[in-house]
Short mmCIF file of C-alpha atoms in Angstrom, two decimals:
data_model
loop_
_atom_site.label_atom_id
_atom_site.label_comp_id
_atom_site.label_asym_id
_atom_site.label_seq_id
_atom_site.Cartn_x
_atom_site.Cartn_y
_atom_site.Cartn_z
CA MET A 1 -5.30 16.09 -41.79
CA PRO A 2 -2.30 17.06 -39.62
CA ARG A 3 -2.53 16.28 -35.93
CA THR A 4 -3.02 19.22 -33.56
CA THR A 5 0.20 20.16 -31.76
CA LEU A 6 -0.72 20.24 -28.07
CA ALA A 7 2.34 22.37 -27.28
CA ASP A 8 0.74 25.29 -29.19
CA ILE A 9 -2.50 25.34 -27.20
CA VAL A 10 -3.13 28.49 -25.13
CA PRO A 11 -3.34 28.45 -22.16
CA PRO A 12 -0.53 25.88 -22.06
CA VAL A 13 -1.37 22.22 -21.55
CA PRO A 14 0.34 21.03 -18.33
CA LEU A 15 3.37 18.83 -18.84
CA GLY A 16 3.15 17.22 -15.40
CA PRO A 17 0.31 16.10 -13.13
CA LEU A 18 1.02 18.63 -10.39
CA ASP A 19 -0.03 21.41 -12.78
CA GLY A 20 -2.80 19.27 -14.24
CA ARG A 21 -5.19 16.90 -12.52
CA TYR A 22 -3.60 17.28 -9.07
CA ARG A 23 -3.26 21.06 -9.08
CA PRO A 24 -6.09 21.71 -6.56
CA ALA A 25 -4.20 19.71 -3.91
CA VAL A 26 -0.89 21.56 -4.37
CA VAL A 27 -1.82 24.99 -5.72
CA ALA A 28 -1.00 26.70 -2.40
CA LEU A 29 2.68 25.93 -3.02
CA VAL A 30 2.67 28.14 -6.13
CA ASP A 31 2.78 31.20 -3.90
CA HIS A 32 6.04 29.93 -2.39
CA LEU A 33 7.95 27.68 -4.77
CA SER A 34 7.11 28.74 -8.33
CA GLU A 35 9.38 30.71 -10.65
CA ALA A 36 7.16 33.73 -10.07
CA ALA A 37 7.51 33.29 -6.31
CA LEU A 38 11.29 33.15 -6.71
CA ASN A 39 11.28 36.45 -8.60
CA ARG A 40 8.99 38.03 -6.01
CA GLU A 41 11.39 36.99 -3.23
CA ARG A 42 14.31 38.37 -5.25
CA LEU A 43 12.47 41.68 -5.41
CA HIS A 44 11.84 41.40 -1.69
CA VAL A 45 15.54 40.88 -0.94
CA GLU A 46 16.64 43.68 -3.29
CA ALA A 47 14.12 46.13 -1.84
CA GLU A 48 15.02 45.25 1.76
CA TRP A 49 18.75 45.54 0.97
CA LEU A 50 18.18 49.02 -0.43
CA ILE A 51 16.17 50.00 2.66
CA HIS A 52 18.85 48.47 4.92
CA LEU A 53 21.69 50.38 3.25
CA THR A 54 19.89 53.71 3.41
CA SER A 55 18.59 53.18 6.95
CA THR A 56 21.99 52.29 8.44
CA GLY A 57 23.92 55.00 6.60
CA VAL A 58 26.60 52.49 5.70
CA VAL A 59 27.19 54.13 2.30
CA PRO A 60 28.36 57.73 2.84
CA GLY A 61 26.15 60.36 1.22
CA ALA A 62 23.22 58.04 0.56
CA PRO A 63 19.90 59.70 1.39
CA ARG A 64 17.71 58.19 4.09
CA LEU A 65 14.36 57.02 2.74
CA SER A 66 11.19 58.22 4.38
CA GLU A 67 8.62 55.81 5.77
CA ALA A 68 6.43 56.48 2.73
CA GLU A 69 9.31 55.69 0.35
CA GLN A 70 10.10 52.49 2.21
CA ALA A 71 6.43 51.54 2.07
CA TYR A 72 6.42 52.18 -1.68
CA LEU A 73 9.39 49.87 -2.15
CA ARG A 74 7.74 47.13 -0.12
CA GLY A 75 4.57 47.67 -2.09
CA VAL A 76 6.46 46.80 -5.27
CA VAL A 77 6.85 43.33 -3.74
CA THR A 78 3.34 42.87 -2.35
CA THR A 79 1.69 43.98 -5.64
CA PHE A 80 3.84 41.70 -7.80
CA GLY A 81 1.29 39.98 -10.03
CA ALA A 82 0.53 38.88 -13.57
CA ASP A 83 1.42 42.19 -15.29
CA GLN A 84 4.68 42.47 -13.38
CA ILE A 85 5.58 38.85 -14.13
CA ALA A 86 5.12 39.56 -17.84
CA GLU A 87 7.16 42.77 -17.65
CA LEU A 88 9.98 41.03 -15.81
CA GLY A 89 9.96 38.25 -18.38
CA GLN A 90 10.32 40.80 -21.14
CA ILE A 91 13.32 42.40 -19.40
CA GLU A 92 14.93 38.99 -18.91
CA ARG A 93 14.64 38.20 -22.60
CA THR A 94 17.04 41.11 -23.12
CA THR A 95 19.36 40.58 -20.16
CA VAL A 96 19.37 36.79 -20.45
CA HIS A 97 20.03 36.93 -16.70
CA ASP A 98 17.23 36.51 -14.19
CA VAL A 99 18.67 38.44 -11.23
CA LYS A 100 19.86 41.32 -13.43
CA ALA A 101 16.32 41.52 -14.79
CA VAL A 102 15.02 41.92 -11.24
CA GLU A 103 17.54 44.71 -10.62
CA TYR A 104 16.41 46.60 -13.73
CA PHE A 105 12.75 46.02 -12.86
CA LEU A 106 13.22 47.60 -9.43
CA LYS A 107 15.17 50.52 -10.90
CA ARG A 108 12.23 51.19 -13.21
CA ARG A 109 9.99 51.42 -10.18
CA LEU A 110 12.36 53.92 -8.58
CA ALA A 111 12.26 56.04 -11.71
CA ASP A 112 8.46 55.77 -11.94
CA ALA A 113 7.72 56.67 -8.30
CA PRO A 114 4.28 58.25 -7.80
CA ALA A 115 3.91 62.01 -7.58
CA THR A 116 3.01 61.75 -3.90
CA LEU A 117 6.63 60.84 -3.15
CA ASP A 118 9.81 62.90 -3.54
CA ARG A 119 10.69 61.75 -7.04
CA THR A 120 14.22 63.13 -6.76
CA VAL A 121 15.21 60.83 -3.89
CA LEU A 122 14.27 57.36 -5.16
CA PRO A 123 16.09 57.69 -8.49
CA GLU A 124 19.14 58.96 -6.59
CA VAL A 125 19.44 55.64 -4.74
CA GLY A 126 19.10 53.58 -7.93
CA GLU A 127 22.75 52.54 -7.90
CA LEU A 128 22.28 51.10 -4.42
CA VAL A 129 19.97 48.49 -5.92
CA HIS A 130 22.02 45.27 -5.96
CA PHE A 131 24.92 47.26 -4.46
CA ALA A 132 28.10 45.11 -4.10
CA LEU A 133 26.08 41.90 -4.38
CA THR A 134 26.55 38.78 -6.43
CA SER A 135 23.45 37.07 -7.78
CA GLU A 136 23.84 34.32 -5.22
CA ASP A 137 23.54 36.82 -2.38
CA VAL A 138 20.02 37.45 -3.64
CA ASN A 139 19.24 33.88 -4.68
CA ASN A 140 20.25 32.09 -1.47
CA LEU A 141 18.21 34.47 0.65
CA SER A 142 15.26 34.19 -1.72
CA TYR A 143 15.27 30.40 -1.66
CA ALA A 144 15.59 30.35 2.13
CA LEU A 145 12.54 32.61 2.43
CA MET A 146 10.60 30.57 -0.14
CA VAL A 147 11.34 27.22 1.46
CA ARG A 148 10.69 28.52 4.96
CA GLY A 149 7.32 29.88 3.86
CA ALA A 150 6.41 26.66 2.04
CA VAL A 151 7.27 24.55 5.08
CA ARG A 152 5.73 26.71 7.78
CA ASP A 153 2.65 27.96 5.93
CA ILE A 154 1.70 25.00 3.73
CA TRP A 155 3.50 21.69 4.17
CA ALA A 156 3.91 21.51 7.96
CA PRO A 157 0.27 22.47 8.75
CA ALA A 158 -0.95 19.81 6.30
CA ALA A 159 1.42 17.23 7.77
CA ALA A 160 0.40 18.15 11.33
CA ALA A 161 -3.28 17.84 10.42
CA LEU A 162 -2.58 14.37 9.05
CA VAL A 163 -0.78 13.33 12.24
CA ASP A 164 -3.67 14.67 14.33
CA GLN A 165 -6.07 12.65 12.19
CA VAL A 166 -4.09 9.44 12.71
CA ALA A 167 -3.80 10.18 16.44
CA ALA A 168 -7.55 10.79 16.72
CA LEU A 169 -8.25 7.46 15.02
CA ALA A 170 -5.77 5.80 17.38
CA ARG A 171 -7.60 7.20 20.41
CA GLU A 172 -10.95 6.17 18.98
CA GLN A 173 -9.76 2.58 18.43
CA ARG A 174 -7.48 2.41 21.49
CA ALA A 175 -9.20 -0.67 22.94
CA THR A 176 -10.23 -2.42 19.71
CA PRO A 177 -8.44 -5.81 19.85
CA MET A 178 -6.67 -6.96 16.72
CA LEU A 179 -4.57 -9.94 15.76
CA ALA A 180 -1.03 -8.78 15.12
CA LEU A 181 0.96 -10.19 12.24
CA THR A 182 4.73 -10.50 12.47
CA HIS A 183 6.39 -11.91 9.36
CA GLY A 184 2.84 -12.11 8.05
CA GLN A 185 1.95 -14.78 10.62
CA SER A 186 -0.40 -14.62 13.60
CA ALA A 187 1.29 -13.05 16.62
CA THR A 188 0.56 -11.58 20.04
CA PRO A 189 -2.68 -9.57 19.78
CA THR A 190 -2.59 -5.81 20.01
CA THR A 191 -5.16 -3.07 19.57
CA LEU A 192 -5.83 -1.20 16.37
CA GLY A 193 -5.43 2.06 18.24
CA LYS A 194 -2.03 1.17 19.61
CA GLU A 195 -0.69 0.32 16.13
CA LEU A 196 -1.99 3.61 14.74
CA ALA A 197 -0.48 5.42 17.72
CA VAL A 198 2.94 4.00 16.85
CA THR A 199 2.75 5.63 13.43
CA ALA A 200 1.38 8.93 14.78
CA HIS A 201 4.26 9.04 17.29
CA ARG A 202 6.83 8.37 14.57
CA LEU A 203 5.42 11.04 12.27
CA ARG A 204 5.20 13.57 15.09
CA ARG A 205 8.88 13.07 15.97
CA GLN A 206 9.85 13.95 12.42
CA LEU A 207 7.68 17.07 12.51
CA VAL A 208 9.48 18.17 15.68
CA ARG A 209 12.82 17.75 13.91
CA ILE A 210 11.56 19.72 10.91
CA GLY A 211 10.29 22.44 13.24
CA HIS A 212 13.81 22.82 14.65
CA ASP A 213 15.57 22.96 11.26
CA GLU A 214 17.38 26.22 10.52
CA TYR A 215 17.11 28.39 7.40
CA LEU A 216 20.52 29.90 6.68
CA GLY A 217 21.48 32.85 4.54
CA LYS A 218 24.60 34.71 3.47
CA LEU A 219 25.42 38.09 1.95
CA ASN A 220 29.16 38.47 1.34
CA GLY A 221 29.88 38.95 -2.36
CA ALA A 222 31.24 37.00 -5.30
CA THR A 223 33.49 34.60 -3.37
CA GLY A 224 32.38 35.21 0.20
CA THR A 225 35.11 37.76 0.98
CA TYR A 226 33.13 41.03 0.99
CA GLY A 227 35.63 42.14 -1.68
CA ALA A 228 33.42 44.59 -3.59
CA MET A 229 31.91 45.96 -0.39
CA VAL A 230 35.27 46.68 1.21
CA ALA A 231 36.59 48.20 -2.01
CA ALA A 232 33.58 50.53 -2.28
CA VAL A 233 33.26 51.49 1.40
CA PRO A 234 36.39 50.33 3.25
CA GLY A 235 35.43 51.81 6.60
CA ALA A 236 32.21 49.87 7.12
CA ASP A 237 31.80 46.81 9.32
CA TRP A 238 30.48 44.66 6.49
CA PRO A 239 30.13 41.39 8.43
CA ARG A 240 27.91 43.24 10.91
CA VAL A 241 25.90 44.81 8.07
CA SER A 242 25.51 41.38 6.48
CA ARG A 243 24.49 39.68 9.71
CA THR A 244 21.94 42.29 10.71
CA PHE A 245 20.40 42.17 7.23
CA VAL A 246 20.14 38.37 7.10
CA GLU A 247 18.68 38.26 10.60
CA HIS A 248 16.28 41.09 9.68
CA LEU A 249 14.86 38.68 7.09
CA GLY A 250 14.32 36.12 9.85
CA LEU A 251 17.12 33.81 8.71
CA VAL A 252 20.23 32.41 10.42
CA TRP A 253 23.42 34.12 9.25
CA ASN A 254 26.13 31.96 7.71
CA PRO A 255 29.51 33.76 8.09
CA LEU A 256 31.66 31.36 6.05
CA THR A 257 30.75 30.57 2.45
CA THR A 258 32.08 30.55 -1.09
CA GLN A 259 30.06 32.40 -3.71
CA ILE A 260 27.10 30.26 -2.69
CA GLU A 261 25.56 29.55 0.67
CA SER A 262 26.55 25.94 1.22
CA HIS A 263 22.98 24.58 1.24
CA ASP A 264 23.73 22.18 4.09
CA TRP A 265 20.60 23.40 5.88
CA GLN A 266 18.55 22.44 2.84
CA ALA A 267 20.04 18.95 2.82
CA GLU A 268 19.20 18.58 6.51
CA LEU A 269 15.62 19.76 6.00
CA TYR A 270 15.03 17.56 2.96
CA ALA A 271 16.43 14.52 4.75
CA ASP A 272 13.98 15.11 7.61
CA MET A 273 11.09 15.61 5.18
CA ALA A 274 12.06 12.45 3.29
CA ARG A 275 12.09 10.53 6.56
CA PHE A 276 8.59 11.81 7.35
CA ASN A 277 7.55 10.71 3.87
CA ARG A 278 8.98 7.23 4.39
CA VAL A 279 7.14 6.77 7.68
CA LEU A 280 3.98 7.94 5.91
CA HIS A 281 4.74 5.49 3.11
CA ASN A 282 4.82 2.76 5.76
CA LEU A 283 1.37 3.87 6.94
CA ALA A 284 0.03 3.87 3.37
CA THR A 285 1.22 0.32 2.70
CA ASP A 286 -0.07 -0.90 6.07
CA MET A 287 -3.47 0.66 5.47
CA TRP A 288 -3.55 -1.01 2.05
CA ALA A 289 -2.80 -4.33 3.74
CA TYR A 290 -5.44 -3.75 6.43
CA ILE A 291 -8.03 -3.01 3.73
CA SER A 292 -7.01 -6.11 1.78
CA ARG A 293 -7.27 -8.16 4.98
CA GLY A 294 -10.69 -6.75 5.79
CA VAL A 295 -9.73 -4.91 8.98
CA PHE A 296 -11.02 -1.73 7.35
CA THR A 297 -13.84 -1.42 4.85
CA GLN A 298 -13.96 1.47 2.41
CA ILE A 299 -17.03 3.66 2.27
CA PRO A 300 -18.09 3.82 -1.40
CA VAL A 301 -18.16 7.28 -2.96
CA PRO A 302 -21.46 7.86 -4.80
CA GLY A 303 -20.91 7.77 -8.56
CA ALA A 304 -17.29 6.61 -8.31
CA THR A 305 -15.98 3.62 -10.29
CA GLY A 306 -13.49 1.14 -8.90
CA SER A 307 -12.92 -0.85 -12.06
CA SER A 308 -13.84 -0.36 -15.70
CA THR A 309 -15.00 -3.97 -15.89
CA MET A 310 -15.60 -5.26 -12.33
CA PRO A 311 -18.55 -3.36 -10.82
CA HIS A 312 -17.97 -4.62 -7.27
CA LYS A 313 -14.53 -3.05 -6.85
CA VAL A 314 -13.76 -0.35 -4.27
CA ASN A 315 -10.03 0.11 -4.70
CA PRO A 316 -7.71 1.63 -2.06
CA ILE A 317 -6.57 4.22 -4.59
CA ARG A 318 -5.88 6.99 -2.08
CA PHE A 319 -3.24 4.93 -0.35
CA GLU A 320 -1.81 3.64 -3.64
CA ASN A 321 -1.56 7.18 -5.03
CA ALA A 322 0.05 8.32 -1.79
CA GLU A 323 2.57 5.49 -1.97
CA ALA A 324 3.63 6.45 -5.49
CA ASN A 325 3.80 10.18 -4.77
CA LEU A 326 5.83 9.62 -1.62
CA GLU A 327 8.36 7.59 -3.59
CA ILE A 328 8.66 10.37 -6.18
CA ALA A 329 8.94 13.01 -3.43
CA CYS A 330 11.65 11.05 -1.63
CA ALA A 331 13.60 10.54 -4.84
CA LEU A 332 13.55 14.28 -5.49
CA LEU A 333 14.35 15.22 -1.90
CA ASP A 334 17.21 12.72 -1.79
CA THR A 335 18.61 14.14 -5.04
CA LEU A 336 18.28 17.70 -3.78
CA ALA A 337 20.06 16.83 -0.53
CA ALA A 338 22.86 14.94 -2.29
CA THR A 339 23.45 17.49 -5.04
CA LEU A 340 23.16 20.73 -3.11
CA VAL A 341 25.93 19.98 -0.61
CA THR A 342 28.52 19.80 -3.39
CA SER A 343 29.86 22.75 -5.41
CA ARG A 344 33.04 22.73 -7.47
CA LEU A 345 35.62 25.05 -5.94
CA GLN A 346 34.01 28.43 -5.30
CA ARG A 347 30.94 28.00 -7.56
CA ASP A 348 29.21 25.95 -10.20
CA LEU A 349 25.66 26.11 -11.48
CA THR A 350 24.38 22.65 -10.61
CA ASP A 351 22.58 24.04 -7.56
CA SER A 352 20.72 26.59 -9.69
CA THR A 353 19.01 23.94 -11.80
CA THR A 354 18.56 21.59 -8.86
CA GLN A 355 16.78 24.14 -6.67
CA ARG A 356 14.19 24.75 -9.38
CA ASN A 357 12.84 21.29 -8.53
CA ILE A 358 12.10 22.04 -4.88
CA GLY A 359 8.51 22.77 -5.84
CA PRO A 360 7.84 19.33 -7.39
CA ALA A 361 9.46 17.62 -4.38
CA PHE A 362 7.17 19.46 -1.98
CA GLY A 363 4.24 19.05 -4.32
CA HIS A 364 4.38 15.27 -4.50
CA SER A 365 4.74 15.08 -0.72
CA LEU A 366 1.80 17.44 -0.15
CA LEU A 367 -0.29 15.49 -2.65
CA ALA A 368 0.47 12.26 -0.80
CA ILE A 369 -0.53 13.83 2.52
CA ASP A 370 -3.82 14.91 0.95
CA ASN A 371 -4.40 11.40 -0.42
CA VAL A 372 -3.75 9.71 2.92
CA ARG A 373 -6.05 12.11 4.73
CA ARG A 374 -8.84 11.49 2.23
CA GLY A 375 -8.20 7.77 2.36
CA LEU A 376 -8.43 7.67 6.16
CA ALA A 377 -11.64 9.69 6.09
CA GLY A 378 -13.28 7.05 3.88
CA LEU A 379 -12.67 4.04 6.15
CA ALA A 380 -14.77 2.13 8.64
CA VAL A 381 -13.46 -0.47 11.10
CA ASN A 382 -14.74 -4.00 10.43
CA GLN A 383 -15.28 -5.20 14.00
CA ASP A 384 -16.65 -8.56 12.87
CA ARG A 385 -13.54 -9.31 10.83
CA LEU A 386 -11.25 -8.41 13.73
CA ALA A 387 -13.21 -10.65 16.11
CA ALA A 388 -13.22 -13.54 13.63
CA GLU A 389 -9.45 -13.36 13.13
CA LEU A 390 -8.85 -13.46 16.86
CA ASP A 391 -11.31 -16.30 17.42
CA THR A 392 -9.46 -18.54 14.96
CA SER A 393 -6.02 -17.81 16.43
CA TRP A 394 -5.99 -19.34 19.90
CA GLU A 395 -2.45 -20.57 19.30
CA VAL A 396 -1.20 -17.06 20.11
CA LEU A 397 -1.96 -17.84 23.76
CA ALA A 398 0.94 -20.30 23.81
CA GLU A 399 3.09 -17.29 24.66
CA PRO A 400 1.38 -16.30 27.94
CA VAL A 401 1.02 -19.95 28.96
CA GLN A 402 4.74 -20.70 28.61
CA SER A 403 5.57 -17.38 30.29
CA ALA A 404 3.37 -18.29 33.28
CA MET A 405 5.07 -21.69 33.44
CA ARG A 406 8.46 -20.00 33.54
CA ALA A 407 7.35 -17.83 36.44
CA ALA A 408 6.00 -20.89 38.24
CA ALA A 409 9.25 -22.78 37.66
CA VAL A 410 11.22 -19.94 39.24
CA ALA A 411 8.85 -20.08 42.22
CA GLY A 412 9.64 -23.79 42.66
CA VAL A 413 6.42 -25.28 41.30
CA PRO A 414 7.17 -28.87 40.15
CA GLY A 415 6.47 -30.07 36.59
CA MET A 416 7.23 -26.73 34.91
CA ALA A 417 10.42 -27.80 33.11
CA ASN A 418 11.00 -26.80 29.47
CA PRO A 419 7.83 -24.71 29.10
CA TYR A 420 8.76 -23.10 25.78
CA GLU A 421 9.68 -26.40 24.17
CA ARG A 422 6.49 -28.08 25.40
CA LEU A 423 4.23 -25.34 24.04
CA LYS A 424 6.19 -25.25 20.82
CA GLU A 425 5.54 -28.96 20.29
CA LEU A 426 1.82 -28.50 20.90
CA THR A 427 1.18 -25.34 18.88
CA ARG A 428 3.86 -24.57 16.30
CA GLY A 429 2.46 -24.55 12.78
CA GLN A 430 -1.02 -25.62 13.83
CA ARG A 431 -4.22 -24.06 15.03
CA ILE A 432 -5.91 -24.93 18.29
CA THR A 433 -9.34 -24.07 19.64
CA GLY A 434 -10.42 -22.38 22.84
CA PRO A 435 -11.50 -25.64 24.49
CA GLN A 436 -8.18 -27.25 23.56
CA LEU A 437 -6.25 -24.35 25.07
CA ARG A 438 -8.24 -24.44 28.29
CA GLN A 439 -7.77 -28.20 28.59
CA LEU A 440 -4.03 -27.75 28.03
CA VAL A 441 -3.89 -25.18 30.84
CA ALA A 442 -5.87 -27.46 33.16
CA ASP A 443 -3.45 -30.36 32.58
CA LEU A 444 -0.24 -28.41 33.24
CA GLY A 445 -0.39 -28.40 37.03
CA LEU A 446 -0.06 -24.62 37.37
CA PRO A 447 -0.98 -22.93 40.65
CA ASP A 448 -4.73 -22.39 40.85
CA GLN A 449 -4.56 -18.61 40.54
CA ALA A 450 -2.37 -18.73 37.43
CA ALA A 451 -4.43 -21.52 35.89
CA ALA A 452 -7.67 -19.58 36.41
CA ARG A 453 -6.16 -16.44 34.93
CA LEU A 454 -4.97 -18.28 31.81
CA ALA A 455 -8.22 -20.23 31.43
CA ALA A 456 -10.14 -16.94 31.32
CA LEU A 457 -7.81 -15.46 28.74
CA THR A 458 -8.89 -15.17 25.11
CA PRO A 459 -7.06 -13.83 22.07
CA ALA A 460 -9.29 -10.73 22.24
CA THR A 461 -8.36 -9.99 25.86
CA TYR A 462 -4.65 -10.78 25.47
CA THR A 463 -3.65 -7.25 24.51
CA GLY A 464 -1.48 -6.36 27.49
CA LEU A 465 -1.16 -2.61 27.99
CA ALA A 466 -1.88 -1.78 24.36
CA ALA A 467 -4.88 0.46 25.06
CA HIS A 468 -3.02 2.42 27.75
CA LEU A 469 0.00 2.95 25.50
CA VAL A 470 -2.09 5.19 23.27
CA ASP A 471 -2.00 7.73 26.11
CA TYR A 472 1.66 8.40 25.31
CA LEU A 473 0.44 10.39 22.33
CA ASP A 474 -0.68 13.02 24.84
#
């Protein structure tokens, strides 16, 4: 019996996980970064260009559209759905050109205007659809609008919610003492909250950068010279028309381009997003290590399975999935940034194919954010483990002891020579107990006040200003 061909199943079987098992976490991006969203934004740009031309009177003899006619044109965009997607696809199968298909689609809507409108006016302005434009005039503006919407409406709010979650956990655990590990070895104690605050601060800085990134657009013809525009209407101030239109869309006008907008703004944005992802990757791997070390315990999910053969397992899968998805997202964002800033002479098509992968880049990043948030929500701090680690690491107090000896030596206290070397000989590579440390302090000959202060110190109380540093998040 022949094997069923999965490619023939309707509806289509997803090729990738973002449209399969992970779709619920990323589906909001479909409204911004899908092929259908691209065509809707193309319609948006074409409709607004037509309204702009007729409203400014830049083309002599063109009729001015009424408010109702402008609303009808904008309604073509807002009602763009499944039937319109199918119709546009049918047109494109004939044109074999996506932007030309959008032009013809909009012209059909002008011809089919409802009876409530003046049906002699809209068809008259049909030749102003896509007037003097190259496809890239439409495409660059469409992508800028799509990416801006995806960042501001979907990705950035999710990322900000994650940062707030990490910051809230940092505040909650601000004074929870924890043994630090540098090079994987016991080091000066800190607090769990302070270490989480470091990550929250790093992530927040990247979000500020992303919030300041610009979204550029151009509208200047086939090679950026306004050639067709000047030839058609030589008396118009086309740079001004272009600038006012681009800014009307809420974008930053780029006055100097080839056929394409140079995409430098995209490279800048994707580099900032990749940097956010890499900081988040650092958090994911640290949380994995904390779970492995026992600093955090995972709250079991009822009915969930950690291992197909080991019933006891509760695996840190949220952080592992986040780690993998962040690596994929960064690889895509890095490729987008590197490829999009280069175009042979006045135009090649590498950017066209490359930009169609913006959605997967955002999707893997958004999925990772969702995984980290869910992972953090399923953790509990293991206070007993933290206390036990500190109580078996009294050697970390060699640092404050030798530092106090240095201060005493500067003050002229005798017998304080070579403090670092003396403590190194006593503690390096070996563990000491609390009684041993206190006896060591008593035998050093430190001033009484310093000796008492050090004798009262424990690994759990040797956290410096760690708890107060969390306040810098606010």
